[in-house]
Amino acid sequence: MGLEDTLGVNVRQSAWLNDSQNTPAAQTQVASTQFGQAFSQAWPVAARSPKLGPPELSALTEPPQADTPDPVVTRTVASGDTLSALVKAQAQAQGVQLTGPQVMRMTQLVANDNKISNVNRIFPGQQLNMSGLVAELNASLKGQASTPSVLATTAPAATALQAFRSTAVDTTTAAASPATAVVSKPTQPRHDVLDKTLARAVAKGFIPANEKNDVRDKILELAKTHHFNPDDFARMTLMESDGMNPRSSNARCHGIIQFCDGSDRGAASAGFAANPKAILGLSVYQQLHLVDKYFGDVGLKNKGPAGLDDLYLSVLMPSARSEVRTDAPLSIGNNQAKALYEGRDTSAPMTRQSILQGLLKNAADRLGQSSPLSGRLQAIRTAAYEDNTPQLQPATTRVR
């Protein structure tokens, strides 16, 4: 017995009621009974026998077909190739235009897929698995991943509902439409110093305008990973590289945080021991990936949440972090910026307190802001970074 037959039997069996109970209320009750009986009988039949229903119903009950795995795409490295150049070439072949940050991200994707620890070190004859990159580029062409479409089918319940409506007395009521969910866009955390520094960097040509948001997001990611305040990162770069100038150099140290020459210095940590000045050819976004590795090597996250002084000492001289007293002289020479010394005198000692004062005043001067009052230094020093929101702790917070 098919679905329509089942529904028809129920309707015919109840026809005698229409003669004995010919009131609107009675008709409505009868129709409701018919709908319930028809639904309970029709649904199991249709569910067990897909061929009895419409073609769309059969499609719903068919087991899903397994996706055919994508073929493996490989590329052989030739002399003179770089990983980023190979990524650009593959993107061009697939008709995808990539921004600088996208090239960097996809270069890292290929490196991860091939277990390459340093994206600058590939060799002729090396076989690279490019399948992940190809899939990523294909996805970017299609936009966001499509969600399974909902088939417009007449389900058993809908068929039974039609039977109910055809026999019921017209008792139409306005159906309440489902409430529309209002999804509010999460508010971006405010980081005034960082945002002013980024705007200044764009104005000075340090960062392309179309990469500013990518740079900001990467800094927030680093701050969350290594437990520091994003505004403090901006203050540190304002001292080290005039606020994220990727080409800043003093002949020995280079880039946005001044990666220095030497076998155990920042350039070596970033993978540029043999040619530190090559860092100057990288964008701010690319250098931030080197910063991430460097902060991991010096254990910045272990100081967390790191205050501005610990963040700066991690860049300047990580070993000096062992002195936690704010007014104790640090074992740092007299060849640093005079703003970092007590009384701005390079013959005087450098302390955590003088570093804070120097960094804060330097940032305020460069951004055209007022310098913080000295009484707020300790509170600023112990500012914590949690959940992408800087939390200013009271001055009684423990001194690390």
Short mmCIF file of C-alpha atoms in Angstrom, two decimals:
data_model
loop_
_atom_site.label_atom_id
_atom_site.label_comp_id
_atom_site.label_asym_id
_atom_site.label_seq_id
_atom_site.Cartn_x
_atom_site.Cartn_y
_atom_site.Cartn_z
CA MET A 1 0.00 0.00 0.00
CA GLY A 2 1.48 3.33 -1.06
CA LEU A 3 1.54 6.61 0.77
CA GLU A 4 -1.50 8.02 -1.08
CA ASP A 5 -3.47 4.78 -0.57
CA THR A 6 -2.73 4.83 3.15
CA LEU A 7 -3.92 8.41 3.48
CA GLY A 8 -7.02 7.67 1.32
CA VAL A 9 -8.10 4.73 3.50
CA ASN A 10 -7.98 6.86 6.62
CA VAL A 11 -9.99 9.60 4.95
CA ARG A 12 -12.66 7.17 3.63
CA GLN A 13 -12.94 5.30 6.95
CA SER A 14 -13.86 8.51 8.70
CA ALA A 15 -16.37 9.73 6.11
CA TRP A 16 -19.35 8.44 8.12
CA LEU A 17 -18.49 10.86 10.90
CA ASN A 18 -19.23 13.78 8.63
CA ASP A 19 -22.94 12.80 8.53
CA SER A 20 -23.43 12.32 12.28
CA GLN A 21 -21.28 15.20 13.50
CA ASN A 22 -21.74 18.03 11.06
CA THR A 23 -20.51 20.93 13.16
CA PRO A 24 -17.34 22.97 12.44
CA ALA A 25 -15.79 21.93 15.75
CA ALA A 26 -16.54 18.28 15.11
CA GLN A 27 -15.10 18.51 11.60
CA THR A 28 -11.90 20.05 12.88
CA GLN A 29 -11.52 17.30 15.49
CA VAL A 30 -12.13 14.61 12.87
CA ALA A 31 -9.58 16.14 10.52
CA SER A 32 -6.99 16.29 13.31
CA THR A 33 -7.56 12.61 14.05
CA GLN A 34 -7.17 11.79 10.37
CA PHE A 35 -3.89 13.68 10.16
CA GLY A 36 -2.45 11.88 13.17
CA GLN A 37 -3.41 8.44 11.91
CA ALA A 38 -2.24 9.18 8.38
CA PHE A 39 1.09 10.52 9.58
CA SER A 40 1.81 7.57 11.89
CA GLN A 41 1.05 5.04 9.16
CA ALA A 42 2.52 6.85 6.18
CA TRP A 43 5.91 7.78 7.63
CA PRO A 44 7.24 4.25 8.39
CA VAL A 45 6.07 3.01 4.97
CA ALA A 46 7.83 5.78 3.07
CA ALA A 47 10.95 5.55 5.21
CA ARG A 48 11.29 1.81 4.68
CA SER A 49 10.47 1.91 0.98
CA PRO A 50 12.21 4.79 -0.79
CA LYS A 51 10.84 3.66 -4.16
CA LEU A 52 7.27 4.33 -2.95
CA GLY A 53 8.03 8.00 -2.46
CA PRO A 54 9.03 10.72 -4.92
CA PRO A 55 12.54 10.68 -6.46
CA GLU A 56 13.69 13.37 -4.03
CA LEU A 57 12.78 11.12 -1.08
CA SER A 58 14.86 8.31 -2.53
CA ALA A 59 17.76 10.73 -2.81
CA LEU A 60 17.46 11.54 0.87
CA THR A 61 17.68 7.89 1.85
CA GLU A 62 20.60 7.04 -0.45
CA PRO A 63 23.91 6.58 1.42
CA PRO A 64 26.34 9.48 0.78
CA GLN A 65 29.01 8.83 -1.80
CA ALA A 66 32.61 9.07 -0.61
CA ASP A 67 34.59 11.97 -2.05
CA THR A 68 37.30 11.08 -4.51
CA PRO A 69 40.65 12.03 -2.97
CA ASP A 70 42.51 14.82 -4.76
CA PRO A 71 45.59 13.69 -6.71
CA VAL A 72 48.97 14.43 -5.17
CA VAL A 73 50.65 17.40 -6.84
CA THR A 74 54.46 17.57 -6.61
CA ARG A 75 57.04 20.07 -7.77
CA THR A 76 60.78 19.60 -8.19
CA VAL A 77 62.91 22.46 -6.92
CA ALA A 78 65.22 23.93 -9.55
CA SER A 79 68.34 26.02 -9.00
CA GLY A 80 67.41 29.57 -8.00
CA ASP A 81 63.92 28.65 -6.81
CA THR A 82 62.53 30.00 -3.56
CA LEU A 83 59.53 28.62 -1.72
CA SER A 84 57.62 31.88 -1.97
CA ALA A 85 58.34 32.13 -5.71
CA LEU A 86 57.00 28.61 -6.22
CA VAL A 87 53.85 29.56 -4.31
CA LYS A 88 53.36 32.65 -6.48
CA ALA A 89 53.92 30.63 -9.66
CA GLN A 90 51.37 28.01 -8.61
CA ALA A 91 48.85 30.71 -7.70
CA GLN A 92 49.37 32.40 -11.07
CA ALA A 93 48.89 29.07 -12.85
CA GLN A 94 45.56 28.65 -11.06
CA GLY A 95 44.51 32.22 -11.73
CA VAL A 96 44.73 33.43 -8.13
CA GLN A 97 46.16 36.82 -7.16
CA LEU A 98 47.83 36.76 -3.73
CA THR A 99 48.70 39.61 -1.39
CA GLY A 100 52.02 39.65 0.44
CA PRO A 101 50.57 38.21 3.67
CA GLN A 102 48.77 35.50 1.71
CA VAL A 103 52.03 34.53 -0.02
CA MET A 104 53.71 34.30 3.38
CA ARG A 105 50.90 32.21 4.87
CA MET A 106 50.77 29.80 1.94
CA THR A 107 54.56 29.54 1.85
CA GLN A 108 54.39 28.43 5.46
CA LEU A 109 51.63 25.98 4.52
CA VAL A 110 53.88 24.33 1.93
CA ALA A 111 56.75 24.30 4.43
CA ASN A 112 54.58 22.58 7.03
CA ASP A 113 53.29 20.03 4.50
CA ASN A 114 56.88 19.15 3.60
CA LYS A 115 58.31 19.38 7.14
CA ILE A 116 60.61 22.27 6.18
CA SER A 117 61.71 24.11 9.32
CA ASN A 118 63.21 27.09 7.49
CA VAL A 119 61.31 28.40 4.47
CA ASN A 120 64.53 29.93 3.13
CA ARG A 121 66.29 26.57 2.88
CA ILE A 122 65.27 24.39 -0.05
CA PHE A 123 67.64 22.72 -2.48
CA PRO A 124 67.66 21.76 -6.18
CA GLY A 125 66.13 18.38 -6.84
CA GLN A 126 63.97 18.47 -3.70
CA GLN A 127 60.48 17.09 -4.25
CA LEU A 128 57.74 19.27 -2.78
CA ASN A 129 54.19 18.15 -2.09
CA MET A 130 52.04 21.04 -3.35
CA SER A 131 48.66 19.35 -2.87
CA GLY A 132 47.71 21.39 0.18
CA LEU A 133 48.55 24.62 -1.63
CA VAL A 134 46.56 23.61 -4.71
CA ALA A 135 43.54 22.81 -2.55
CA GLU A 136 43.88 26.11 -0.70
CA LEU A 137 44.08 28.05 -3.95
CA ASN A 138 41.06 26.21 -5.35
CA ALA A 139 39.12 27.07 -2.19
CA SER A 140 40.06 30.73 -2.53
CA LEU A 141 38.68 30.73 -6.08
CA LYS A 142 35.37 29.34 -4.89
CA GLY A 143 35.15 31.71 -1.94
CA GLN A 144 33.82 30.35 1.32
CA ALA A 145 33.26 26.62 1.52
CA SER A 146 29.77 25.81 0.32
CA THR A 147 27.33 24.26 2.75
CA PRO A 148 25.17 21.28 1.74
CA SER A 149 22.02 22.54 0.02
CA VAL A 150 18.65 21.66 1.48
CA LEU A 151 16.65 19.61 -1.04
CA ALA A 152 13.21 21.01 -1.77
CA THR A 153 11.30 17.75 -1.26
CA THR A 154 7.81 16.82 -0.26
CA ALA A 155 8.46 14.80 2.86
CA PRO A 156 5.90 12.27 4.26
CA ALA A 157 4.93 14.70 6.99
CA ALA A 158 4.21 17.38 4.40
CA THR A 159 2.03 14.95 2.39
CA ALA A 160 0.03 14.06 5.49
CA LEU A 161 -0.32 17.74 6.30
CA GLN A 162 -1.80 18.34 2.85
CA ALA A 163 -4.37 15.58 3.51
CA PHE A 164 -5.25 17.22 6.80
CA ARG A 165 -5.74 20.61 5.17
CA SER A 166 -7.92 19.18 2.38
CA THR A 167 -10.43 17.70 4.84
CA ALA A 168 -10.32 20.19 7.65
CA VAL A 169 -12.66 23.11 8.02
CA ASP A 170 -10.93 26.40 7.15
CA THR A 171 -9.62 27.50 10.51
CA THR A 172 -6.62 29.39 9.17
CA THR A 173 -4.67 31.29 11.76
CA ALA A 174 -1.69 33.54 11.31
CA ALA A 175 1.39 31.45 11.99
CA ALA A 176 4.04 33.16 14.02
CA SER A 177 7.16 33.57 11.97
CA PRO A 178 10.33 32.31 13.65
CA ALA A 179 12.31 34.98 15.44
CA THR A 180 15.14 36.36 13.39
CA ALA A 181 18.46 35.76 15.14
CA VAL A 182 20.44 38.93 15.39
CA VAL A 183 24.12 38.13 15.42
CA SER A 184 26.18 41.05 16.54
CA LYS A 185 29.69 41.37 15.20
CA PRO A 186 32.23 40.97 18.01
CA THR A 187 33.80 44.23 19.01
CA GLN A 188 37.45 44.52 18.11
CA PRO A 189 39.56 45.08 21.22
CA ARG A 190 40.98 48.57 21.46
CA HIS A 191 44.73 48.97 21.44
CA ASP A 192 45.23 52.68 20.97
CA VAL A 193 49.04 52.72 20.95
CA LEU A 194 49.23 49.81 18.53
CA ASP A 195 46.65 51.31 16.20
CA LYS A 196 48.33 54.72 16.19
CA THR A 197 51.69 53.06 15.53
CA LEU A 198 50.26 51.06 12.64
CA ALA A 199 48.62 54.14 11.13
CA ARG A 200 51.93 55.98 11.44
CA ALA A 201 53.78 53.05 9.82
CA VAL A 202 51.39 53.11 6.87
CA ALA A 203 51.82 56.88 6.50
CA LYS A 204 55.62 56.46 6.52
CA GLY A 205 55.51 53.66 3.95
CA PHE A 206 56.68 50.96 6.36
CA ILE A 207 53.50 48.89 5.86
CA PRO A 208 51.33 48.79 2.70
CA ALA A 209 47.83 50.00 3.53
CA ASN A 210 46.27 46.75 2.33
CA GLU A 211 48.44 44.74 4.75
CA LYS A 212 47.78 46.79 7.89
CA ASN A 213 44.95 44.61 9.19
CA ASP A 214 46.97 41.44 8.56
CA VAL A 215 49.89 42.91 10.50
CA ARG A 216 47.59 43.91 13.35
CA ASP A 217 46.02 40.45 13.52
CA LYS A 218 49.47 38.83 13.55
CA ILE A 219 50.60 41.06 16.44
CA LEU A 220 47.47 40.15 18.40
CA GLU A 221 48.19 36.49 17.73
CA LEU A 222 51.77 36.87 18.97
CA ALA A 223 50.57 38.75 22.03
CA LYS A 224 48.17 35.96 22.92
CA THR A 225 50.76 33.25 22.32
CA HIS A 226 53.61 34.91 24.20
CA HIS A 227 51.53 36.70 26.86
CA PHE A 228 52.25 40.38 26.38
CA ASN A 229 50.28 43.56 25.76
CA PRO A 230 49.98 44.50 22.06
CA ASP A 231 50.44 48.17 22.92
CA ASP A 232 53.74 47.29 24.59
CA PHE A 233 54.89 45.62 21.38
CA ALA A 234 54.19 48.87 19.55
CA ARG A 235 56.13 50.86 22.18
CA MET A 236 59.07 48.49 21.83
CA THR A 237 59.18 48.84 18.03
CA LEU A 238 58.91 52.63 18.30
CA MET A 239 62.22 52.51 20.15
CA GLU A 240 63.88 49.79 18.07
CA SER A 241 62.81 50.63 14.51
CA ASP A 242 60.91 53.93 14.59
CA GLY A 243 57.67 51.97 14.75
CA MET A 244 57.97 48.85 12.55
CA ASN A 245 60.32 50.04 9.85
CA PRO A 246 61.31 46.73 8.21
CA ARG A 247 64.44 48.32 6.73
CA SER A 248 65.75 49.80 9.96
CA SER A 249 69.41 48.89 10.49
CA ASN A 250 72.45 50.07 12.42
CA ALA A 251 74.81 47.85 10.39
CA ARG A 252 74.80 45.12 13.07
CA CYS A 253 71.11 44.76 13.86
CA HIS A 254 68.24 44.76 11.40
CA GLY A 255 64.48 44.90 11.05
CA ILE A 256 61.50 45.76 13.22
CA ILE A 257 62.99 44.42 16.50
CA GLN A 258 66.63 44.69 15.43
CA PHE A 259 67.74 41.10 14.86
CA CYS A 260 71.47 41.29 15.59
CA ASP A 261 74.42 39.50 13.99
CA GLY A 262 76.12 36.66 15.82
CA SER A 263 75.85 32.92 16.19
CA ASP A 264 73.70 33.18 19.32
CA ARG A 265 71.82 36.39 18.55
CA GLY A 266 68.46 37.26 17.06
CA ALA A 267 69.37 36.87 13.39
CA ALA A 268 70.62 33.34 14.02
CA SER A 269 67.43 32.47 15.90
CA ALA A 270 65.41 33.70 12.92
CA GLY A 271 67.42 31.49 10.56
CA PHE A 272 69.52 34.28 9.06
CA ALA A 273 72.89 33.68 10.73
CA ALA A 274 74.71 33.48 7.38
CA ASN A 275 73.14 36.62 5.93
CA PRO A 276 71.45 38.77 8.58
CA LYS A 277 70.91 41.72 6.24
CA ALA A 278 68.58 39.59 4.14
CA ILE A 279 66.00 40.30 6.85
CA LEU A 280 65.78 43.84 5.48
CA GLY A 281 64.21 42.45 2.32
CA LEU A 282 61.24 41.04 4.23
CA SER A 283 57.99 42.88 4.87
CA VAL A 284 56.74 43.69 8.37
CA TYR A 285 54.28 40.81 8.14
CA GLN A 286 57.04 38.40 7.14
CA GLN A 287 59.33 39.65 9.90
CA LEU A 288 56.59 39.05 12.47
CA HIS A 289 56.93 35.33 11.76
CA LEU A 290 60.62 35.63 12.64
CA VAL A 291 59.66 37.51 15.81
CA ASP A 292 57.36 34.62 16.75
CA LYS A 293 60.22 32.13 16.49
CA TYR A 294 62.61 34.41 18.36
CA PHE A 295 60.19 34.96 21.25
CA GLY A 296 59.75 31.20 21.46
CA ASP A 297 63.52 30.69 21.58
CA VAL A 298 64.03 33.20 24.40
CA GLY A 299 61.07 31.84 26.39
CA LEU A 300 59.06 35.05 26.57
CA LYS A 301 55.83 33.20 27.28
CA ASN A 302 57.43 31.77 30.42
CA LYS A 303 57.65 35.31 31.84
CA GLY A 304 53.94 35.81 31.39
CA PRO A 305 52.10 37.87 31.52
CA ALA A 306 55.14 39.89 30.46
CA GLY A 307 55.30 43.58 31.26
CA LEU A 308 56.83 46.18 28.97
CA ASP A 309 60.23 45.87 30.66
CA ASP A 310 60.38 42.08 30.26
CA LEU A 311 59.24 42.38 26.65
CA TYR A 312 61.95 44.92 25.87
CA LEU A 313 64.68 43.05 27.74
CA SER A 314 63.74 39.91 25.79
CA VAL A 315 64.75 41.84 22.68
CA LEU A 316 67.65 43.82 24.09
CA MET A 317 69.36 41.27 26.33
CA PRO A 318 67.33 38.26 27.54
CA SER A 319 69.89 37.36 30.24
CA ALA A 320 69.22 40.71 31.98
CA ARG A 321 65.70 39.55 32.86
CA SER A 322 67.12 37.63 35.81
CA GLU A 323 67.36 40.93 37.72
CA VAL A 324 63.78 41.58 38.83
CA ARG A 325 64.31 44.60 41.10
CA THR A 326 62.99 47.73 39.44
CA ASP A 327 65.78 50.05 40.65
CA ALA A 328 68.75 47.66 40.40
CA PRO A 329 71.41 48.34 37.74
CA LEU A 330 71.23 45.97 34.78
CA SER A 331 74.31 44.45 33.19
CA ILE A 332 73.91 46.31 29.92
CA GLY A 333 76.58 48.48 28.30
CA ASN A 334 76.39 52.20 27.65
CA ASN A 335 75.86 51.99 23.89
CA GLN A 336 72.06 52.01 23.94
CA ALA A 337 69.65 54.91 23.39
CA LYS A 338 70.18 57.48 26.15
CA ALA A 339 66.45 57.57 26.86
CA LEU A 340 66.82 54.13 28.47
CA TYR A 341 69.27 55.21 31.20
CA GLU A 342 68.60 56.87 34.52
CA GLY A 343 68.36 60.62 33.94
CA ARG A 344 68.96 60.01 30.20
CA ASP A 345 72.66 59.80 31.04
CA THR A 346 74.56 56.97 29.33
CA SER A 347 77.12 57.01 32.12
CA ALA A 348 74.36 56.25 34.64
CA PRO A 349 72.97 52.73 35.16
CA MET A 350 70.08 51.30 33.21
CA THR A 351 67.29 49.85 35.37
CA ARG A 352 63.90 48.35 34.72
CA GLN A 353 62.40 51.62 35.93
CA SER A 354 64.49 53.73 33.55
CA ILE A 355 63.64 51.40 30.65
CA LEU A 356 59.93 51.89 31.34
CA GLN A 357 60.27 55.65 31.56
CA GLY A 358 62.30 55.80 28.37
CA LEU A 359 60.01 53.57 26.33
CA LEU A 360 56.85 55.33 27.46
CA LYS A 361 58.22 58.80 26.82
CA ASN A 362 59.66 57.82 23.45
CA ALA A 363 56.32 56.34 22.34
CA ALA A 364 54.41 59.39 23.56
CA ASP A 365 56.77 61.73 21.74
CA ARG A 366 56.62 59.86 18.44
CA LEU A 367 52.84 59.48 18.55
CA GLY A 368 52.20 63.02 19.80
CA GLN A 369 50.72 61.87 23.10
CA SER A 370 51.20 62.96 26.69
CA SER A 371 53.71 60.94 28.70
CA PRO A 372 52.23 58.85 31.55
CA LEU A 373 52.69 60.17 35.05
CA SER A 374 55.58 58.54 36.88
CA GLY A 375 53.17 57.26 39.53
CA ARG A 376 51.52 55.05 36.91
CA LEU A 377 54.71 53.34 35.80
CA GLN A 378 54.36 50.37 38.09
CA ALA A 379 50.76 49.78 37.01
CA ILE A 380 51.77 49.97 33.36
CA ARG A 381 54.76 47.72 34.02
CA THR A 382 52.56 44.88 35.20
CA ALA A 383 49.91 45.25 32.49
CA ALA A 384 48.71 41.77 31.55
CA TYR A 385 47.48 40.56 28.23
CA GLU A 386 44.54 38.18 28.50
CA ASP A 387 42.00 37.23 25.85
CA ASN A 388 43.21 39.92 23.47
CA THR A 389 42.38 42.65 25.99
CA PRO A 390 45.09 44.45 27.95
CA GLN A 391 44.34 44.42 31.66
CA LEU A 392 45.97 47.13 33.78
CA GLN A 393 46.75 45.67 37.19
CA PRO A 394 47.00 47.81 40.33
CA ALA A 395 50.39 48.98 41.52
CA THR A 396 50.38 46.35 44.28
CA THR A 397 50.79 43.53 41.75
CA ARG A 398 53.84 41.43 42.50
CA VAL A 399 57.14 42.52 41.04
CA ARG A 400 58.64 39.82 38.82
#
